[in-house]
PDB file of C-alpha atoms in Angstrom:
ATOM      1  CA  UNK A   1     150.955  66.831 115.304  1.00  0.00           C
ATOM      2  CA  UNK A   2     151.766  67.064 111.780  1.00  0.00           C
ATOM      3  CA  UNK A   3     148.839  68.066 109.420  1.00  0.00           C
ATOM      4  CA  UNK A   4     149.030  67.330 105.477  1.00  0.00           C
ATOM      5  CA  UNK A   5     146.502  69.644 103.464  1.00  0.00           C
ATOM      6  CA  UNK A   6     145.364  68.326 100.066  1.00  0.00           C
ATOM      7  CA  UNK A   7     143.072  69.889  97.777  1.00  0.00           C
ATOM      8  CA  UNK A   8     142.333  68.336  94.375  1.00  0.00           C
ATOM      9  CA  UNK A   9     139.554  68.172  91.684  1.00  0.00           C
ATOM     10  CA  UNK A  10     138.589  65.621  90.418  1.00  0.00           C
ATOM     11  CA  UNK A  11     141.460  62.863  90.874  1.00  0.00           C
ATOM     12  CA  UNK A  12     144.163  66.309  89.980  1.00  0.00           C
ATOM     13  CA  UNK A  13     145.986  67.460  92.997  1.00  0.00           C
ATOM     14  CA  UNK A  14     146.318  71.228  92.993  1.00  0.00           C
ATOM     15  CA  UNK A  15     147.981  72.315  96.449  1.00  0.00           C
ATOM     16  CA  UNK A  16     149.504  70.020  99.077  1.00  0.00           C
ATOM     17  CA  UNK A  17     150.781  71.131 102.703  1.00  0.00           C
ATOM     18  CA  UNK A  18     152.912  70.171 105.153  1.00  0.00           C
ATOM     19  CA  UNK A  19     152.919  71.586 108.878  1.00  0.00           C
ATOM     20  CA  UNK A  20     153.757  71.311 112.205  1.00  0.00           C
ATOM     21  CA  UNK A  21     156.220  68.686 114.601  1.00  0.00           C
ATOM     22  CA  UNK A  22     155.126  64.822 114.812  1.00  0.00           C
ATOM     23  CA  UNK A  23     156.480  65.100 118.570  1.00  0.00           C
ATOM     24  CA  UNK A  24     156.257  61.304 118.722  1.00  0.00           C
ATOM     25  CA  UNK A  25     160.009  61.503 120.357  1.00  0.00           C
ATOM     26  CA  UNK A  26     162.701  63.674 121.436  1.00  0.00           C
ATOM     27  CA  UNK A  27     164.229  66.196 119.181  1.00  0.00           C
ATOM     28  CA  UNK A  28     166.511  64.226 116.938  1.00  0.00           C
ATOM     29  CA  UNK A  29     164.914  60.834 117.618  1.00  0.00           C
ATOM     30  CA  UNK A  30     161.647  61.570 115.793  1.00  0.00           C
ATOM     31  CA  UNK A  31     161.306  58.976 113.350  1.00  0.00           C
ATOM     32  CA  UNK A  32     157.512  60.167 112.213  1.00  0.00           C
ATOM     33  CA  UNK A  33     159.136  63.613 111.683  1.00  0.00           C
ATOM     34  CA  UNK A  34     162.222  62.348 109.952  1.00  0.00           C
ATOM     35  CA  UNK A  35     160.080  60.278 107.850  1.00  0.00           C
ATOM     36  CA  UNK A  36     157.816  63.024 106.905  1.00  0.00           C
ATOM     37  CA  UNK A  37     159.963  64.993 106.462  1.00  0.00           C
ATOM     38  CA  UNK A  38     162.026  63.446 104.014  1.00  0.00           C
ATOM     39  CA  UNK A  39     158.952  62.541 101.972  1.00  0.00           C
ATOM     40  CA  UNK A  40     158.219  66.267 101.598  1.00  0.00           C
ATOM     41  CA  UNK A  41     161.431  67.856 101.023  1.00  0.00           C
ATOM     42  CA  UNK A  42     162.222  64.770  98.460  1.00  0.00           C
ATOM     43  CA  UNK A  43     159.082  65.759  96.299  1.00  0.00           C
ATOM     44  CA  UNK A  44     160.238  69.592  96.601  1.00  0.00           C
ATOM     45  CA  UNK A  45     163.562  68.478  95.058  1.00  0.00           C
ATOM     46  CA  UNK A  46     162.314  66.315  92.273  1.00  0.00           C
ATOM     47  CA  UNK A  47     159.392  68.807  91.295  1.00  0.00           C
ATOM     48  CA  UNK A  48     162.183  71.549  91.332  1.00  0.00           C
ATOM     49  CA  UNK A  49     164.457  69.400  88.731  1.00  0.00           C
ATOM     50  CA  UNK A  50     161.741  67.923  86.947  1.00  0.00           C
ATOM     51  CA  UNK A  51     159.017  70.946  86.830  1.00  0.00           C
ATOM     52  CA  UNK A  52     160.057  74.039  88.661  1.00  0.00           C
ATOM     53  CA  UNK A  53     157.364  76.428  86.378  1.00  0.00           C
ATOM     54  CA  UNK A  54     154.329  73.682  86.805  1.00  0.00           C
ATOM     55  CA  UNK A  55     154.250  74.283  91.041  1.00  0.00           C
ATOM     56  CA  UNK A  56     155.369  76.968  93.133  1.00  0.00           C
ATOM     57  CA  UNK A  57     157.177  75.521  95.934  1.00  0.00           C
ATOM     58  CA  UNK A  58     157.665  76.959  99.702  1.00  0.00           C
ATOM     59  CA  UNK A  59     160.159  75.672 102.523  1.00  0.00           C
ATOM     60  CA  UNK A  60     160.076  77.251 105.700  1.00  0.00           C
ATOM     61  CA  UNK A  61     162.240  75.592 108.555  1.00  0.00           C
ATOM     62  CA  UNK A  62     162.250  75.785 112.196  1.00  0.00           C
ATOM     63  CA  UNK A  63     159.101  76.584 114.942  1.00  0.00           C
ATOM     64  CA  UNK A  64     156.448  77.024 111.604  1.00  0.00           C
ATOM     65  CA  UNK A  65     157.571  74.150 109.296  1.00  0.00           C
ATOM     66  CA  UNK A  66     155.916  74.393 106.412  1.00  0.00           C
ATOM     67  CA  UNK A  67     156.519  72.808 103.237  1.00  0.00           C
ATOM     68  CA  UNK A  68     154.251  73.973 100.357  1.00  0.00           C
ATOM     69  CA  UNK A  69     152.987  72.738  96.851  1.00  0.00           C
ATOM     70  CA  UNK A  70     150.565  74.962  94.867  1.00  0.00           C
ATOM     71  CA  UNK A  71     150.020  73.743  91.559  1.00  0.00           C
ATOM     72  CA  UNK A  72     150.435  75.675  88.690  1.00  0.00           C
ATOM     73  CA  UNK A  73     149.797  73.921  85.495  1.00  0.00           C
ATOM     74  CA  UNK A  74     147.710  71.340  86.393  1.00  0.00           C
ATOM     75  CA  UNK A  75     147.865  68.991  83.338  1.00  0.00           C
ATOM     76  CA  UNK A  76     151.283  68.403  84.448  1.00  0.00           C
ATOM     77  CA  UNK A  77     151.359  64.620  84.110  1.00  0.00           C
ATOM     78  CA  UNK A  78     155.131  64.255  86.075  1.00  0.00           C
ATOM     79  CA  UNK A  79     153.711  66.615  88.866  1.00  0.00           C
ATOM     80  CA  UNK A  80     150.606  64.328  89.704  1.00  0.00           C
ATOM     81  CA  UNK A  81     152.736  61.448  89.574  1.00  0.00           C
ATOM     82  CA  UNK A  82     154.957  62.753  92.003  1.00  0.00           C
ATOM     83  CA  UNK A  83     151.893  64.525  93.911  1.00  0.00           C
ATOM     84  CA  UNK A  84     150.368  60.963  93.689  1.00  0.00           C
ATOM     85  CA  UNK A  85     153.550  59.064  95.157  1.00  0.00           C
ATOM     86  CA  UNK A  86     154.123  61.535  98.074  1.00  0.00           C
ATOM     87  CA  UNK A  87     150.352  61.494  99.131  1.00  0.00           C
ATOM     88  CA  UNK A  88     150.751  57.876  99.252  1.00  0.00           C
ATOM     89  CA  UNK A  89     154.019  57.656 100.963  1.00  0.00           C
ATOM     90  CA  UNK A  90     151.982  59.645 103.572  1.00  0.00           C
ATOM     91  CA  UNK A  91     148.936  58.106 104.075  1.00  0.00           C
ATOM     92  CA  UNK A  92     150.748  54.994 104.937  1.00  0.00           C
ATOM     93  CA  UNK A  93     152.806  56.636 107.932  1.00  0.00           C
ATOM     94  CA  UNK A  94     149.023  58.251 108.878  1.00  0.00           C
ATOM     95  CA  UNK A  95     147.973  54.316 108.820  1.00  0.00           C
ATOM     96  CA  UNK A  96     150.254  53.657 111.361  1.00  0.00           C
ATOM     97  CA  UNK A  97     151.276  56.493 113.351  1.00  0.00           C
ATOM     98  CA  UNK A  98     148.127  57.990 113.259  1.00  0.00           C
ATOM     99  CA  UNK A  99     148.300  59.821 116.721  1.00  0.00           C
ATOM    100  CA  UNK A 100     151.160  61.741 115.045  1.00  0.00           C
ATOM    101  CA  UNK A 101     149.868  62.757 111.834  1.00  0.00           C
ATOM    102  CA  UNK A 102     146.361  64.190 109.519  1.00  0.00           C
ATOM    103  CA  UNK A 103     146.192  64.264 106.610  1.00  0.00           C
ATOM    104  CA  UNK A 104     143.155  66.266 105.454  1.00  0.00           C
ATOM    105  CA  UNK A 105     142.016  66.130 101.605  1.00  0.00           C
ATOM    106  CA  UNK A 106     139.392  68.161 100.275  1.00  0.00           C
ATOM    107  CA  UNK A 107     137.795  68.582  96.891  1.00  0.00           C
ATOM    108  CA  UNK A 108     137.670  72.022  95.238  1.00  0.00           C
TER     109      UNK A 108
END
């Protein structure tokens, strides 16, 4: 399963998380995963061109995926607006595939 971490304050996200294998299909057929996937690793590209000081960004591929957002200035207004499009773009594949992904948010 793949598990999305989000903490935030008040409506500010401050760290977002990405782990784990959808395993709704066969390796190279997962469509969850793909989709995921490209969701995350788009939003590391366009905070790395539009903001690379405001987050420090992780990618780790293979067994222990893991894509990683920590938030460093958080008045960032293009970071939450790309924070607040991926979260989005996620929580509707966790409306429909939810057997394949979490997404679990919690307020710091």
């Amino acid at each position: 399963m793949i598990t999305v971490s989000v903490s935030y304050r008040s409506s500010t996200i401050l760290h977002l998380s990405v782990t784990g294998h959808a395993m709704s299909a066969k390796r190279g057929q997962d469509l969850v995963c793909a989709s995921v996937s490209s969701i995350a690793t788009g939003a590391l590209n366009a905070l790395d061109r539009m903001a690379s000081t405001a987050c420090d960004l992780t990618l780790v591929k293979g067994e222990d995926a893991l894509i990683e957002i920590k938030v460093l200035e958080n008045g960032n207004h293009d970071v939450q607006i790309i924070l607040q499009t991926v979260l989005a773009q996620l929580e509707t594949i966790e409306n429909q595939y939810s057997k394949y992904i979490h997404i679990a948010k919690q307020e710091v």
